[in-house]
Amino acid sequence: MPAPEINTVVPLYYLSKELGGPIVTVDEHATADGFEPVTSDTIVRQMDDGLGDLGGIDIWLMSTVEEAEAARAAFGGDAQSAKLRNGNGAVLKTRNASFEIRLEDRRRQERTAGMAEDRVFGSWTLDRGQMLTMQDLDEIAMEQATRGWAREVATMARHMGPAAVQQLQVDLETVPGAFVGFASCDIGTLREACDIAFENDAEAHSILSRCSQKYENATMMDDIEGYVLERLEPVICDKNEPEGPAGP
């Protein structure tokens, strides 16, 4: 089966002289203020209207909105940043040069490693129908994006340590619609909080992992704790017996 095609569209919007331009933006939300997309079937007319007077237009596609905002702040001046529909960020800046639009994919390699690569298009290379169709996120594209974010978190762990990632997992559980799991609950936490020891840490960790996958009645935290401890009981050391060696 061929790999699915994942498309990322970087839109460019233009405000005509008649409405106060010429101004360009990569912010989709600006379309409510009279901006129209720059597409292959409108760019000639828009260039005659003043788009061609703006000089060189450089657009960078970034992994995240935060990276795009950081780049915008570094550029200063009239640089701008925005969020794309797939969660990527984009930065736009103009320069004194002959008119051209340059698009660079500056996303980190970790984002797409091991996944189907996406194809990047500027809206000015597509007609309006193609742009609107390719901008729509399907399930495959959403999975592509979320896996990319997960890889970035994994990369962050190398620099900030596992505690930062665990805290992020805890915070994500408070987002409306998020799954509530055992992201912040590990063997060490249970050992300290419940004053227990395990005959085999590896087996206890495996049981804890299975619990987090199967428990569905997420009501009260003490209920969850009881559910977990009940299933860990076979590997909890008897207080009256010497503690055995920890597993690998």
Coordinates of N, CA and C in Angstrom, one line a residue:
M1 N 0.8 -1.2 0.0 CA 0.0 0.0 0.0 C 0.9 1.3 0.0
P2 N 0.7 2.2 -0.9 CA 1.5 3.4 -1.0 C 1.3 4.2 0.2
A3 N 2.4 5.0 0.6 CA 2.3 5.8 1.8 C 1.3 7.0 1.5
P4 N 0.5 7.4 2.5 CA -0.5 8.5 2.3 C 0.3 9.8 2.0
E5 N -0.4 10.6 1.2 CA 0.2 11.9 0.9 C -0.3 12.9 2.0
I6 N 0.7 13.5 2.6 CA 0.4 14.5 3.6 C 0.8 15.9 3.1
N7 N -0.2 16.8 3.0 CA 0.1 18.1 2.4 C 0.1 19.2 3.5
T8 N 1.1 20.1 3.5 CA 1.1 21.2 4.3 C 1.0 22.5 3.5
V9 N 0.0 23.3 3.6 CA -0.2 24.5 2.9 C 0.2 25.7 3.7
V10 N 1.1 26.5 3.2 CA 1.5 27.7 3.8 C 0.8 28.9 3.1
P11 N -0.2 29.5 3.7 CA -1.0 30.5 3.0 C -0.4 31.9 3.1
L12 N -0.6 32.6 2.0 CA -0.2 34.0 2.0 C -1.5 34.8 1.7
Y13 N -1.7 35.8 2.4 CA -2.9 36.7 2.2 C -2.5 38.1 1.9
Y14 N -3.3 38.7 1.1 CA -3.0 40.1 0.6 C -4.2 41.0 0.8
L15 N -3.8 42.3 1.3 CA -4.8 43.3 1.4 C -4.6 44.3 0.3
S16 N -5.6 44.6 -0.5 CA -5.4 45.5 -1.7 C -5.3 46.9 -1.3
K17 N -4.8 47.7 -2.2 CA -4.6 49.2 -2.0 C -6.0 49.8 -1.7
E18 N -7.0 49.3 -2.3 CA -8.3 49.9 -2.1 C -8.8 49.8 -0.7
L19 N -8.3 48.7 0.0 CA -8.7 48.5 1.4 C -7.7 48.9 2.4
G20 N -6.6 49.6 1.9 CA -5.6 50.1 2.9 C -4.3 49.5 2.7
G21 N -4.1 48.6 1.7 CA -2.8 47.9 1.5 C -1.8 48.8 0.6
P22 N -0.8 48.2 0.1 CA -0.6 46.8 0.0 C 0.0 46.2 1.3
I23 N -0.6 45.1 1.8 CA -0.1 44.4 3.0 C -0.2 42.9 2.8
V24 N 0.8 42.2 3.2 CA 0.7 40.7 3.2 C 0.8 40.2 4.6
T25 N 0.2 39.0 4.8 CA 0.2 38.3 6.1 C 0.1 36.8 5.9
V26 N 0.6 36.1 6.8 CA 0.4 34.6 6.8 C -0.6 34.2 7.9
D27 N -1.3 35.2 8.5 CA -2.3 34.9 9.5 C -3.7 34.7 8.9
E28 N -4.1 33.5 9.0 CA -5.4 33.1 8.4 C -6.6 33.9 9.0
H29 N -6.4 34.3 10.3 CA -7.5 35.0 10.9 C -7.7 36.5 10.4
A30 N -6.7 36.9 9.6 CA -6.7 38.3 9.1 C -7.7 38.3 7.9
T31 N -8.1 37.2 7.4 CA -9.0 37.2 6.2 C -10.3 37.9 6.5
A32 N -10.7 38.0 7.8 CA -12.0 38.6 8.1 C -11.9 40.1 7.9
D33 N -10.7 40.7 7.8 CA -10.5 42.1 7.6 C -10.2 42.5 6.2
G34 N -10.6 41.7 5.2 CA -10.5 42.1 3.8 C -9.3 41.5 3.1
F35 N -8.5 40.7 3.8 CA -7.4 40.0 3.1 C -8.0 38.9 2.2
E36 N -7.3 38.6 1.1 CA -7.7 37.5 0.3 C -6.4 36.7 0.0
P37 N -6.6 35.3 -0.2 CA -5.4 34.5 -0.4 C -4.7 34.8 -1.7
V38 N -3.4 34.7 -1.7 CA -2.6 34.8 -2.9 C -2.5 33.4 -3.5
T39 N -3.2 33.2 -4.6 CA -3.2 31.9 -5.3 C -2.7 32.1 -6.7
S40 N -2.5 30.9 -7.4 CA -2.0 31.0 -8.7 C -3.0 31.7 -9.7
D41 N -4.3 31.7 -9.3 CA -5.2 32.3 -10.2 C -5.5 33.8 -9.8
T42 N -4.9 34.3 -8.8 CA -5.1 35.7 -8.4 C -3.8 36.5 -8.3
I43 N -2.6 35.9 -8.4 CA -1.4 36.6 -8.1 C -1.1 37.6 -9.1
V44 N -1.4 37.4 -10.4 CA -1.1 38.4 -11.4 C -1.9 39.7 -11.2
R45 N -3.2 39.5 -10.9 CA -4.0 40.7 -10.6 C -3.5 41.4 -9.4
Q46 N -3.1 40.6 -8.3 CA -2.7 41.2 -7.1 C -1.3 41.9 -7.3
M47 N -0.5 41.4 -8.1 CA 0.8 42.1 -8.4 C 0.6 43.4 -9.0
D48 N -0.4 43.5 -9.9 CA -0.7 44.8 -10.6 C -1.3 45.8 -9.6
D49 N -2.0 45.2 -8.6 CA -2.6 46.1 -7.6 C -1.6 46.6 -6.5
G50 N -0.4 46.1 -6.5 CA 0.6 46.6 -5.5 C 1.4 45.5 -4.8
L51 N 0.9 44.2 -4.9 CA 1.7 43.1 -4.3 C 3.1 43.1 -4.8
G52 N 3.3 43.4 -6.1 CA 4.6 43.4 -6.7 C 5.5 44.5 -6.2
D53 N 5.0 45.5 -5.5 CA 5.8 46.6 -5.0 C 6.4 46.3 -3.6
L54 N 6.0 45.2 -3.0 CA 6.5 44.9 -1.7 C 7.9 44.3 -1.6
G55 N 8.5 44.0 -2.7 CA 9.8 43.5 -2.7 C 9.9 42.0 -2.5
G56 N 11.0 41.5 -1.9 CA 11.1 40.1 -1.6 C 10.3 39.7 -0.3
I57 N 9.6 38.7 -0.4 CA 8.8 38.2 0.7 C 9.3 36.8 1.1
D58 N 9.9 36.7 2.3 CA 10.4 35.5 2.8 C 9.5 34.8 3.8
I59 N 9.2 33.6 3.7 CA 8.4 32.9 4.6 C 9.1 31.6 5.1
W60 N 9.2 31.5 6.4 CA 9.8 30.3 7.0 C 8.7 29.4 7.7
L61 N 8.7 28.2 7.4 CA 7.8 27.2 8.0 C 8.5 26.6 9.2
M62 N 8.0 26.7 10.4 CA 8.6 26.3 11.7 C 7.8 25.2 12.3
S63 N 8.5 24.4 13.2 CA 7.8 23.3 13.8 C 6.7 23.7 14.7
T64 N 6.8 24.8 15.5 CA 5.8 25.2 16.4 C 5.6 26.7 16.3
V65 N 4.4 27.1 16.9 CA 4.1 28.5 16.9 C 5.1 29.3 17.8
E66 N 5.6 28.6 18.8 CA 6.5 29.2 19.7 C 7.9 29.5 19.0
E67 N 8.3 28.6 18.2 CA 9.5 28.8 17.4 C 9.3 30.0 16.4
A68 N 8.2 30.0 15.8 CA 7.9 31.1 14.9 C 7.9 32.4 15.6
E69 N 7.3 32.5 16.8 CA 7.3 33.7 17.5 C 8.7 34.2 17.9
A70 N 9.5 33.2 18.3 CA 10.9 33.5 18.7 C 11.7 34.1 17.5
A71 N 11.4 33.5 16.3 CA 12.1 34.0 15.1 C 11.6 35.4 14.7
R72 N 10.3 35.6 14.9 CA 9.7 36.9 14.6 C 10.4 38.0 15.5
A73 N 10.5 37.7 16.8 CA 11.1 38.6 17.7 C 12.6 38.9 17.4
A74 N 13.3 37.9 16.9 CA 14.7 38.1 16.5 C 14.8 38.9 15.3
F75 N 13.9 38.8 14.3 CA 13.9 39.6 13.1 C 13.6 41.0 13.4
G76 N 12.6 41.2 14.3 CA 12.1 42.6 14.6 C 11.5 43.2 13.4
G77 N 11.4 44.5 13.5 CA 10.8 45.3 12.3 C 9.4 44.9 12.0
D78 N 9.1 44.6 10.7 CA 7.8 44.3 10.3 C 7.6 42.8 10.2
A79 N 8.5 42.0 10.8 CA 8.3 40.5 10.7 C 7.1 40.1 11.5
Q80 N 6.4 39.1 11.1 CA 5.2 38.6 11.7 C 5.2 37.1 11.8
S81 N 4.4 36.5 12.7 CA 4.3 35.1 12.9 C 2.8 34.7 13.0
A82 N 2.5 33.5 12.7 CA 1.2 33.0 12.8 C 1.2 31.5 12.9
K83 N 0.0 30.9 13.3 CA -0.2 29.5 13.5 C -0.9 29.0 12.2
L84 N -0.4 27.9 11.7 CA -1.1 27.2 10.6 C -2.1 26.2 11.1
R85 N -3.0 25.7 10.2 CA -4.0 24.8 10.7 C -3.5 23.5 11.3
N86 N -2.3 23.0 10.8 CA -1.8 21.8 11.3 C -1.0 21.9 12.6
G87 N -0.9 23.1 13.1 CA -0.2 23.4 14.3 C 1.2 23.9 14.1
N88 N 1.7 23.9 12.9 CA 3.0 24.5 12.6 C 3.0 26.0 12.8
G89 N 4.1 26.6 12.8 CA 4.2 28.1 12.9 C 4.8 28.6 11.6
A90 N 4.5 29.8 11.2 CA 5.1 30.4 10.0 C 5.6 31.8 10.4
V91 N 6.7 32.2 9.8 CA 7.2 33.6 9.9 C 7.3 34.3 8.6
L92 N 6.9 35.5 8.5 CA 7.0 36.3 7.3 C 7.8 37.5 7.5
K93 N 8.7 37.8 6.6 CA 9.4 39.1 6.6 C 9.6 39.6 5.2
T94 N 9.7 40.9 5.0 CA 10.0 41.4 3.7 C 11.4 42.0 3.6
R95 N 11.9 42.1 2.4 CA 13.2 42.7 2.3 C 13.3 43.6 1.0
N96 N 14.2 44.5 0.9 CA 14.3 45.3 -0.2 C 15.0 44.5 -1.4
A97 N 14.2 44.1 -2.3 CA 14.7 43.3 -3.4 C 13.6 43.3 -4.5
S98 N 13.9 42.7 -5.6 CA 12.9 42.5 -6.6 C 11.8 41.6 -6.1
F99 N 10.6 41.7 -6.6 CA 9.5 40.9 -6.1 C 9.7 39.4 -6.3
E100 N 9.6 38.7 -5.2 CA 9.6 37.2 -5.3 C 9.1 36.7 -3.9
I101 N 8.6 35.5 -3.9 CA 8.1 34.9 -2.7 C 9.0 33.6 -2.5
R102 N 9.7 33.6 -1.3 CA 10.5 32.5 -1.0 C 10.0 31.7 0.2
L103 N 9.9 30.4 0.1 CA 9.4 29.6 1.2 C 10.4 28.6 1.6
E104 N 10.8 28.6 2.9 CA 11.8 27.7 3.4 C 11.2 26.8 4.5
D105 N 11.4 25.5 4.5 CA 11.0 24.6 5.5 C 12.1 24.5 6.6
R106 N 11.8 25.2 7.7 CA 12.8 25.2 8.8 C 12.5 24.3 9.9
R107 N 11.6 23.4 9.7 CA 11.2 22.5 10.8 C 12.3 21.5 11.2
R108 N 12.4 21.1 12.4 CA 13.4 20.2 12.9 C 13.2 18.8 12.3
Q109 N 14.3 18.2 12.0 CA 14.3 16.8 11.4 C 13.6 15.8 12.3
E110 N 13.7 16.0 13.6 CA 13.0 15.0 14.5 C 11.5 14.9 14.3
R111 N 11.0 16.0 13.8 CA 9.5 16.0 13.7 C 9.0 15.0 12.7
T112 N 9.7 14.7 11.6 CA 9.2 13.8 10.6 C 9.9 12.5 10.6
A113 N 10.9 12.3 11.4 CA 11.7 11.1 11.4 C 10.8 9.8 11.6
G114 N 10.9 8.9 10.7 CA 10.1 7.7 10.9 C 8.7 7.8 10.5
M115 N 8.3 8.9 9.9 CA 6.9 9.1 9.5 C 6.8 9.4 8.0
A116 N 5.6 9.3 7.5 CA 5.4 9.7 6.1 C 5.7 11.2 5.9
E117 N 6.6 11.6 5.0 CA 7.0 13.0 4.9 C 5.8 13.7 4.2
D118 N 5.7 15.0 4.6 CA 4.6 15.8 4.0 C 5.2 16.6 2.8
R119 N 4.3 17.1 2.0 CA 4.7 18.0 0.9 C 4.3 19.4 1.3
V120 N 5.2 20.3 1.1 CA 4.9 21.7 1.5 C 4.6 22.5 0.2
F121 N 3.5 23.3 0.3 CA 3.1 24.1 -0.8 C 2.8 25.5 -0.3
G122 N 3.2 26.5 -1.1 CA 2.8 27.9 -0.8 C 1.5 28.1 -1.6
S123 N 0.6 28.9 -1.0 CA -0.7 29.1 -1.6 C -0.6 29.6 -3.0
W124 N 0.4 30.4 -3.3 CA 0.6 31.1 -4.5 C 0.9 30.1 -5.7
T125 N 1.2 28.9 -5.3 CA 1.5 27.8 -6.3 C 0.3 27.0 -6.6
L126 N -0.8 27.2 -5.9 CA -2.0 26.5 -6.0 C -3.2 27.4 -6.5
D127 N -4.2 26.8 -7.2 CA -5.4 27.6 -7.4 C -6.2 27.6 -6.1
R128 N -7.2 28.4 -6.1 CA -8.0 28.5 -4.8 C -8.6 27.2 -4.4
G129 N -9.2 26.4 -5.4 CA -9.8 25.2 -5.0 C -8.8 24.2 -4.4
Q130 N -7.6 24.1 -5.0 CA -6.5 23.2 -4.4 C -6.1 23.7 -3.0
M131 N -6.0 25.0 -2.8 CA -5.6 25.5 -1.5 C -6.6 25.1 -0.5
L132 N -7.9 25.3 -0.7 CA -8.9 25.0 0.3 C -9.0 23.5 0.6
T133 N -8.9 22.7 -0.5 CA -9.0 21.3 -0.3 C -7.8 20.7 0.5
M134 N -6.6 21.2 0.2 CA -5.4 20.7 0.8 C -5.2 21.2 2.2
Q135 N -5.8 22.3 2.5 CA -5.7 22.9 3.9 C -6.5 22.1 4.9
D136 N -7.5 21.3 4.4 CA -8.4 20.6 5.4 C -7.6 19.4 6.0
L137 N -7.6 19.3 7.3 CA -6.9 18.3 8.0 C -7.7 17.0 8.1
D138 N -7.2 15.9 7.6 CA -7.9 14.6 7.7 C -7.2 13.9 8.9
E139 N -7.7 12.7 9.2 CA -7.2 12.0 10.4 C -5.7 11.6 10.2
I140 N -5.3 11.3 9.0 CA -3.9 11.0 8.8 C -3.0 12.2 9.1
A141 N -3.4 13.3 8.6 CA -2.7 14.5 8.8 C -2.6 14.9 10.2
M142 N -3.7 14.7 11.0 CA -3.7 15.0 12.4 C -2.8 14.1 13.1
E143 N -2.8 12.8 12.8 CA -1.9 11.9 13.4 C -0.5 12.2 13.1
Q144 N -0.2 12.7 11.9 CA 1.2 13.1 11.6 C 1.6 14.2 12.5
A145 N 0.7 15.2 12.6 CA 1.1 16.4 13.4 C 1.3 16.0 14.9
T146 N 0.4 15.2 15.5 CA 0.5 14.9 16.9 C 1.7 14.0 17.2
R147 N 2.0 13.1 16.3 CA 3.2 12.3 16.5 C 4.5 13.2 16.4
G148 N 4.4 14.2 15.6 CA 5.5 15.1 15.5 C 5.7 15.9 16.8
W149 N 4.6 16.3 17.4 CA 4.7 17.0 18.7 C 5.3 16.1 19.7
A150 N 4.8 14.8 19.7 CA 5.3 13.9 20.7 C 6.8 13.7 20.6
R151 N 7.3 13.6 19.3 CA 8.8 13.5 19.1 C 9.5 14.7 19.6
E152 N 8.9 15.9 19.5 CA 9.6 17.0 20.0 C 9.7 17.0 21.6
V153 N 8.6 16.5 22.2 CA 8.7 16.3 23.7 C 9.8 15.3 24.1
A154 N 9.9 14.3 23.3 CA 10.9 13.3 23.6 C 12.3 13.9 23.4
T155 N 12.5 14.7 22.4 CA 13.7 15.4 22.2 C 14.0 16.4 23.4
M156 N 13.0 17.0 23.8 CA 13.2 18.0 25.0 C 13.7 17.2 26.2
A157 N 13.3 16.0 26.4 CA 13.6 15.2 27.6 C 15.2 15.1 27.7
R158 N 15.8 15.1 26.5 CA 17.3 14.9 26.5 C 18.0 16.1 27.1
H159 N 17.3 17.3 27.1 CA 17.9 18.5 27.6 C 17.4 18.9 29.0
M160 N 16.1 18.5 29.3 CA 15.5 19.0 30.5 C 15.3 17.9 31.5
G161 N 15.5 16.6 31.1 CA 15.3 15.5 32.0 C 13.9 15.0 32.1
P162 N 13.7 13.8 32.5 CA 12.4 13.1 32.5 C 11.4 13.8 33.4
A163 N 11.8 14.5 34.5 CA 10.9 15.2 35.4 C 10.1 16.3 34.6
A164 N 10.7 17.0 33.7 CA 10.0 18.0 32.9 C 8.9 17.3 32.0
V165 N 9.3 16.2 31.4 CA 8.3 15.5 30.5 C 7.1 15.0 31.4
Q166 N 7.4 14.4 32.5 CA 6.3 13.9 33.4 C 5.4 15.1 33.8
Q167 N 6.0 16.2 34.1 CA 5.1 17.4 34.5 C 4.3 17.8 33.4
L168 N 4.8 17.8 32.1 CA 4.0 18.1 31.0 C 2.9 17.2 30.8
Q169 N 3.1 15.9 31.0 CA 2.0 14.9 30.9 C 0.9 15.2 31.9
V170 N 1.3 15.5 33.2 CA 0.4 15.9 34.2 C -0.5 17.1 33.8
D171 N 0.2 18.1 33.3 CA -0.5 19.3 32.8 C -1.5 19.0 31.7
L172 N -1.1 18.1 30.8 CA -1.9 17.8 29.6 C -3.2 17.2 30.1
E173 N -3.2 16.4 31.2 CA -4.4 15.8 31.7 C -5.5 16.7 32.1
T174 N -5.1 18.0 32.4 CA -6.1 19.0 32.8 C -6.7 19.7 31.6
V175 N -6.3 19.4 30.4 CA -6.9 20.0 29.2 C -8.2 19.4 28.9
P176 N -9.3 20.2 28.7 CA -10.6 19.6 28.4 C -10.5 18.6 27.2
G177 N -11.1 17.4 27.4 CA -11.0 16.4 26.4 C -9.9 15.4 26.4
A178 N -8.9 15.7 27.3 CA -7.7 14.9 27.4 C -8.0 13.6 28.1
F179 N -7.3 12.5 27.8 CA -7.4 11.3 28.6 C -6.7 11.5 30.0
V180 N -7.3 10.9 31.0 CA -6.7 10.9 32.3 C -6.1 9.5 32.5
G181 N -4.8 9.5 32.7 CA -4.1 8.2 32.9 C -3.1 8.3 34.1
F182 N -2.1 7.5 34.0 CA -1.1 7.4 35.1 C 0.2 8.1 34.7
A183 N 0.1 9.2 34.0 CA 1.3 9.8 33.5 C 2.2 10.2 34.6
S184 N 1.7 10.6 35.8 CA 2.6 11.1 36.8 C 2.8 10.0 37.9
C185 N 2.3 8.8 37.7 CA 2.4 7.7 38.7 C 3.4 6.7 38.2
D186 N 4.5 6.5 38.9 CA 5.4 5.5 38.6 C 5.7 4.6 39.8
I187 N 6.6 3.6 39.6 CA 6.9 2.7 40.7 C 7.5 3.4 41.9
G188 N 8.4 4.4 41.6 CA 9.0 5.1 42.7 C 8.0 5.9 43.5
T189 N 7.1 6.5 42.8 CA 6.0 7.3 43.5 C 5.2 6.5 44.4
L190 N 4.7 5.3 43.9 CA 3.9 4.4 44.7 C 4.7 3.9 45.9
R191 N 6.0 3.5 45.7 CA 6.8 3.0 46.8 C 6.9 4.0 47.9
E192 N 7.1 5.3 47.6 CA 7.2 6.3 48.6 C 5.9 6.7 49.2
A193 N 4.9 6.9 48.4 CA 3.6 7.3 48.9 C 2.9 6.3 49.7
C194 N 3.0 5.0 49.3 CA 2.3 3.9 50.0 C 3.2 3.1 51.0
D195 N 4.5 3.5 51.0 CA 5.4 2.8 51.9 C 5.4 1.3 51.7
I196 N 5.7 0.9 50.4 CA 5.7 -0.5 50.0 C 7.0 -0.7 49.2
A197 N 7.3 -2.0 49.1 CA 8.5 -2.4 48.3 C 8.0 -3.5 47.4
F198 N 8.7 -3.6 46.3 CA 8.3 -4.6 45.3 C 9.4 -5.7 45.1
E199 N 8.9 -6.9 44.9 CA 9.9 -8.0 44.8 C 10.6 -7.9 43.4
N200 N 9.9 -7.3 42.4 CA 10.5 -7.2 41.1 C 10.0 -5.9 40.5
D201 N 10.9 -4.9 40.4 CA 10.4 -3.6 39.9 C 9.9 -3.7 38.4
A202 N 10.6 -4.5 37.6 CA 10.2 -4.6 36.2 C 8.8 -5.2 36.1
E203 N 8.5 -6.2 36.9 CA 7.2 -6.8 36.8 C 6.1 -5.9 37.3
A204 N 6.5 -5.1 38.4 CA 5.6 -4.1 38.9 C 5.3 -3.0 37.9
H205 N 6.3 -2.6 37.2 CA 6.1 -1.6 36.2 C 5.2 -2.1 35.1
S206 N 5.4 -3.4 34.7 CA 4.6 -3.9 33.7 C 3.1 -4.0 34.1
I207 N 2.8 -4.3 35.3 CA 1.5 -4.3 35.9 C 0.9 -2.9 35.9
L208 N 1.7 -2.0 36.3 CA 1.2 -0.6 36.3 C 0.9 -0.1 34.9
S209 N 1.7 -0.5 34.0 CA 1.4 -0.1 32.6 C 0.1 -0.6 32.1
R210 N -0.1 -1.9 32.4 CA -1.4 -2.6 32.0 C -2.6 -1.9 32.6
C211 N -2.4 -1.5 33.9 CA -3.5 -0.9 34.6 C -3.9 0.4 33.9
S212 N -2.9 1.2 33.5 CA -3.2 2.5 32.9 C -3.9 2.4 31.6
Q213 N -3.7 1.2 30.9 CA -4.3 1.0 29.6 C -5.8 0.5 29.8
K214 N -6.1 -0.1 30.9 CA -7.4 -0.8 31.0 C -8.4 -0.1 31.9
Y215 N -7.9 0.7 32.8 CA -8.8 1.3 33.8 C -9.6 2.4 33.1
E216 N -10.9 2.3 33.2 CA -11.8 3.3 32.5 C -12.7 4.1 33.4
N217 N -12.9 3.6 34.6 CA -13.8 4.3 35.5 C -13.0 5.4 36.3
A218 N -12.6 6.4 35.6 CA -11.7 7.5 36.3 C -12.6 8.4 37.1
T219 N -12.8 8.1 38.4 CA -13.6 8.9 39.2 C -12.8 9.6 40.2
M220 N -12.5 9.0 41.3 CA -11.7 9.6 42.4 C -10.3 9.0 42.4
M221 N -9.3 9.8 42.7 CA -7.9 9.4 42.7 C -7.7 8.2 43.7
D222 N -8.4 8.2 44.8 CA -8.1 7.1 45.8 C -8.7 5.8 45.2
D223 N -9.8 6.0 44.4 CA -10.3 4.8 43.8 C -9.3 4.2 42.8
I224 N -8.7 5.1 42.0 CA -7.6 4.6 41.1 C -6.5 4.0 41.8
E225 N -6.1 4.6 42.9 CA -4.9 4.1 43.6 C -5.3 2.7 44.2
G226 N -6.5 2.5 44.7 CA -6.9 1.2 45.2 C -6.9 0.1 44.1
Y227 N -7.4 0.5 42.9 CA -7.4 -0.4 41.7 C -6.0 -0.8 41.4
V228 N -5.0 0.1 41.4 CA -3.6 -0.2 41.0 C -3.0 -1.1 42.1
L229 N -3.2 -0.7 43.3 CA -2.5 -1.5 44.4 C -3.1 -2.9 44.5
E230 N -4.4 -3.1 44.2 CA -4.9 -4.4 44.2 C -4.2 -5.3 43.2
R231 N -3.9 -4.8 42.0 CA -3.3 -5.6 41.0 C -1.8 -5.7 41.2
L232 N -1.2 -4.8 42.0 CA 0.2 -4.9 42.3 C 0.5 -5.9 43.5
E233 N -0.6 -6.3 44.2 CA -0.4 -7.0 45.4 C 0.4 -8.3 45.3
P234 N 0.4 -9.0 44.1 CA 1.2 -10.2 44.0 C 2.7 -9.9 44.1
V235 N 3.1 -8.7 43.7 CA 4.6 -8.4 43.7 C 5.0 -7.5 44.8
I236 N 4.1 -7.2 45.7 CA 4.5 -6.3 46.9 C 5.1 -7.2 47.9
C237 N 6.2 -6.8 48.5 CA 7.0 -7.5 49.5 C 6.2 -7.6 50.8
D238 N 6.2 -8.7 51.4 CA 5.6 -8.9 52.8 C 6.5 -8.2 53.8
K239 N 5.9 -7.3 54.6 CA 6.6 -6.5 55.5 C 7.4 -7.4 56.5
N240 N 6.9 -8.6 56.7 CA 7.5 -9.5 57.7 C 8.6 -10.4 57.1
E241 N 8.8 -10.2 55.8 CA 9.9 -11.0 55.2 C 11.0 -10.0 54.7
P242 N 12.2 -10.5 54.6 CA 13.3 -9.6 54.0 C 13.0 -9.3 52.6
E243 N 13.3 -8.0 52.2 CA 13.0 -7.5 50.9 C 14.0 -8.2 49.9
G244 N 13.4 -8.7 48.8 CA 14.3 -9.4 47.8 C 14.9 -8.4 46.9
P245 N 15.9 -8.8 46.1 CA 16.6 -7.9 45.2 C 15.6 -7.3 44.2
A246 N 15.8 -6.0 43.8 CA 15.0 -5.4 42.8 C 15.3 -6.0 41.4
G247 N 14.3 -6.0 40.6 CA 14.5 -6.6 39.3 C 15.3 -5.7 38.4
P248 N 15.7 -6.1 37.2 CA 16.5 -5.3 36.3 C 15.8 -4.0 35.9

